Amino acid sequence: MRNPFKSFYHVPNSQELLDVAFSRAMKSSAKVSKNAPILVKAKKKESRRIKVAIGELIDRILKIIKMVPIINELPEFYKELSSLLVDTNKLKKSLGKLNGILPVLSKLERKYIQALKSIDEPKEGDRIRRETFGRVSSIVNKQNKTLIYLNSIRGKLREIPSIDYTRPTIVCAGAPNVGKSSLVKILSTNKRIEVQEYPFTTKTLNLGHIKIERRFDSLILQIMDTPGILDRPMSERNEIELQAILALRLVSDMVLFIFDPTPSSGYTVESQIQLYYEIENNFCKPRNIELYPIFNKMDLVSEGEIEFLKNKLNLKNSNFILTNALTSENTEKILTFLKERYGKLEEL
């Protein structure tokens, strides 16, 4: 499904809201006969301005509220990921605060429209309208921190990838700086993934697509680049690592575990092996998900390092793929492997 937060656009601050509302109000005109008394014209004109200003504010605040989906009604992946990225309880309270001022604004509108009906002089209409705008400004300005907060979190939520639950999803996992992003960038349609020579470049989940040609049709696979995971207790993992865990738990159909058998990643082979078995035991075996190892950085790795890793994982040569994500060497073997796994599936 499409990221439910994709329509969470810019949230104006209180002054921006007020400027637009009052500007439109002052430019508005009421339909009054040219022959109508000045007092009637004043009542109509100021009544129209009050209605336009408050109506504009209510419409824009409602639009802000409706931009954010109801968190509790989201699929589990989006619900949990949004909770990782932002304080969803604070988000709900913020939207509740905005919603709470709507009846207050409507009540003010009725009050001052009624007051305009009993004025005796045209200048009284101007005074009442100014008083209305002052009260309205005070109410809206009290929500400025709320508006600023909403605007500050929308970027994180809009970056959540759009997952199609009808398509298979391959999750690339492993320690930081082992080459996950480079491989996903090579294999998939997503060429905008940031790749650097240092760990923790990937801060969020990135999604690409792979097209598998079959006998009578084609199948689109989703392949997800995840932030690197360190081997440590779940309670000690940070927000970035937990995103990867969430993807493994909720959306993966297959896990490609990327190893760096060399010391270049900064993480020992032993720690990577421990992480491999943790993912296998906690996420793959319980859900019958295939876990397939990829040995990266074949330009740097020695025969001894390959043999050491093979023996530790009890692998044969046909049970893993040796690649170089920097030069794309052997990455076509991963595509062949995926075609063999998914090419015989019935059309989804």
Short mmCIF file of C-alpha atoms in Angstrom, two decimals, residues 107-239:
data_model
loop_
_atom_site.label_atom_id
_atom_site.label_comp_id
_atom_site.label_asym_id
_atom_site.label_seq_id
_atom_site.Cartn_x
_atom_site.Cartn_y
_atom_site.Cartn_z
CA LYS A 107 -18.66 29.54 18.94
CA LEU A 108 -16.74 32.81 18.56
CA GLU A 109 -18.12 33.22 15.06
CA ARG A 110 -21.71 32.84 16.25
CA LYS A 111 -21.13 35.18 19.19
CA TYR A 112 -19.70 38.05 17.17
CA ILE A 113 -22.06 37.66 14.22
CA GLN A 114 -24.88 38.02 16.74
CA ALA A 115 -23.19 41.07 18.26
CA LEU A 116 -23.00 42.74 14.82
CA LYS A 117 -26.76 42.55 14.47
CA SER A 118 -27.29 44.93 17.37
CA ILE A 119 -24.80 47.71 16.50
CA ASP A 120 -26.09 51.24 16.08
CA GLU A 121 -23.18 52.81 14.22
CA PRO A 122 -21.08 51.60 11.26
CA LYS A 123 -17.79 52.09 13.15
CA GLU A 124 -19.00 49.61 15.76
CA GLY A 125 -18.83 46.91 13.07
CA ASP A 126 -15.14 47.60 12.54
CA ARG A 127 -14.51 47.41 16.29
CA ILE A 128 -16.31 44.09 16.66
CA ARG A 129 -14.45 42.58 13.70
CA ARG A 130 -11.11 43.70 15.18
CA GLU A 131 -12.05 42.24 18.55
CA THR A 132 -13.01 38.96 16.84
CA PHE A 133 -9.71 38.79 15.00
CA GLY A 134 -7.87 39.46 18.25
CA ARG A 135 -9.64 36.63 20.07
CA VAL A 136 -9.11 34.31 17.13
CA SER A 137 -5.40 35.19 16.97
CA SER A 138 -4.99 34.43 20.65
CA ILE A 139 -6.59 30.99 20.28
CA VAL A 140 -4.59 30.03 17.18
CA ASN A 141 -1.28 31.39 18.50
CA LYS A 142 -1.58 29.13 21.54
CA GLN A 143 -1.33 26.21 19.10
CA ASN A 144 1.87 27.46 17.48
CA LYS A 145 4.11 24.94 19.28
CA THR A 146 1.76 22.16 18.24
CA LEU A 147 1.85 23.27 14.60
CA ILE A 148 5.63 23.57 14.61
CA TYR A 149 5.94 20.10 16.16
CA LEU A 150 3.70 18.53 13.51
CA ASN A 151 5.72 20.12 10.74
CA SER A 152 8.97 18.92 12.31
CA ILE A 153 7.99 15.24 12.30
CA ARG A 154 6.29 14.96 8.92
CA GLY A 155 9.57 14.47 7.02
CA LYS A 156 10.42 11.29 8.93
CA LEU A 157 6.97 9.82 8.37
CA ARG A 158 6.88 10.70 4.67
CA GLU A 159 10.16 8.80 4.15
CA ILE A 160 8.59 5.48 5.13
CA PRO A 161 8.61 3.24 2.02
CA SER A 162 5.36 2.20 0.38
CA ILE A 163 5.05 -1.56 0.78
CA ASP A 164 2.93 -3.63 -1.60
CA TYR A 165 1.75 -6.56 0.51
CA THR A 166 0.83 -8.56 -2.60
CA ARG A 167 4.48 -8.72 -3.74
CA PRO A 168 7.34 -10.77 -2.24
CA THR A 169 9.76 -8.69 -0.17
CA ILE A 170 13.45 -9.51 0.14
CA VAL A 171 15.18 -7.88 3.10
CA CYS A 172 18.93 -7.28 3.05
CA ALA A 173 20.32 -7.55 6.57
CA GLY A 174 23.70 -7.54 8.22
CA ALA A 175 26.09 -5.47 10.28
CA PRO A 176 26.82 -1.83 9.36
CA ASN A 177 29.16 -1.10 6.45
CA VAL A 178 29.10 -4.59 4.91
CA GLY A 179 27.68 -3.44 1.54
CA LYS A 180 23.91 -3.82 1.86
CA SER A 181 23.11 -0.45 0.30
CA SER A 182 25.52 -0.99 -2.59
CA LEU A 183 23.97 -4.35 -3.43
CA VAL A 184 20.39 -3.07 -3.30
CA LYS A 185 21.38 -0.12 -5.48
CA ILE A 186 22.92 -2.47 -8.08
CA LEU A 187 20.15 -5.07 -8.02
CA SER A 188 17.10 -2.82 -7.95
CA THR A 189 15.46 0.17 -9.60
CA ASN A 190 16.35 2.41 -6.66
CA LYS A 191 19.53 4.22 -7.71
CA ARG A 192 19.17 7.04 -5.18
CA ILE A 193 20.35 5.04 -2.16
CA GLU A 194 23.24 6.79 -0.44
CA VAL A 195 26.44 4.76 -0.32
CA GLN A 196 29.48 5.88 1.67
CA GLU A 197 32.71 4.34 2.92
CA TYR A 198 31.71 4.58 6.57
CA PRO A 199 29.11 2.78 8.71
CA PHE A 200 25.61 3.95 9.66
CA THR A 201 25.02 5.73 6.32
CA THR A 202 21.61 4.10 6.05
CA LYS A 203 19.30 5.72 8.58
CA THR A 204 15.95 4.55 7.22
CA LEU A 205 14.43 1.71 5.22
CA ASN A 206 14.96 2.01 1.46
CA LEU A 207 12.92 0.07 -1.07
CA GLY A 208 13.74 -0.93 -4.64
CA HIS A 209 12.18 -3.30 -7.16
CA ILE A 210 13.46 -6.22 -9.24
CA LYS A 211 11.59 -7.49 -12.29
CA ILE A 212 11.62 -11.26 -12.73
CA GLU A 213 10.64 -12.52 -16.18
CA ARG A 214 8.67 -15.75 -16.14
CA ARG A 215 7.36 -17.99 -18.90
CA PHE A 216 4.07 -16.23 -19.43
CA ASP A 217 4.38 -13.06 -17.40
CA SER A 218 6.67 -11.11 -15.08
CA LEU A 219 6.85 -10.66 -11.32
CA ILE A 220 7.98 -7.58 -9.43
CA LEU A 221 9.97 -8.30 -6.28
CA GLN A 222 10.52 -5.72 -3.57
CA ILE A 223 14.03 -5.54 -2.13
CA MET A 224 14.65 -3.56 1.03
CA ASP A 225 17.88 -2.00 2.22
CA THR A 226 17.91 -1.85 6.00
CA PRO A 227 20.12 -0.01 8.49
CA GLY A 228 22.97 -2.10 9.85
CA ILE A 229 22.30 -4.12 12.98
CA LEU A 230 24.80 -4.60 15.77
CA ASP A 231 24.86 -7.78 17.80
CA ARG A 232 23.50 -6.68 21.15
CA PRO A 233 20.35 -7.17 23.27
CA MET A 234 17.10 -5.89 21.80
CA SER A 235 16.65 -3.45 24.69
CA GLU A 236 19.95 -1.76 23.79
CA ARG A 237 19.23 -1.33 20.09
CA ASN A 238 18.56 2.17 18.84
CA GLU A 239 15.79 3.51 16.62
#
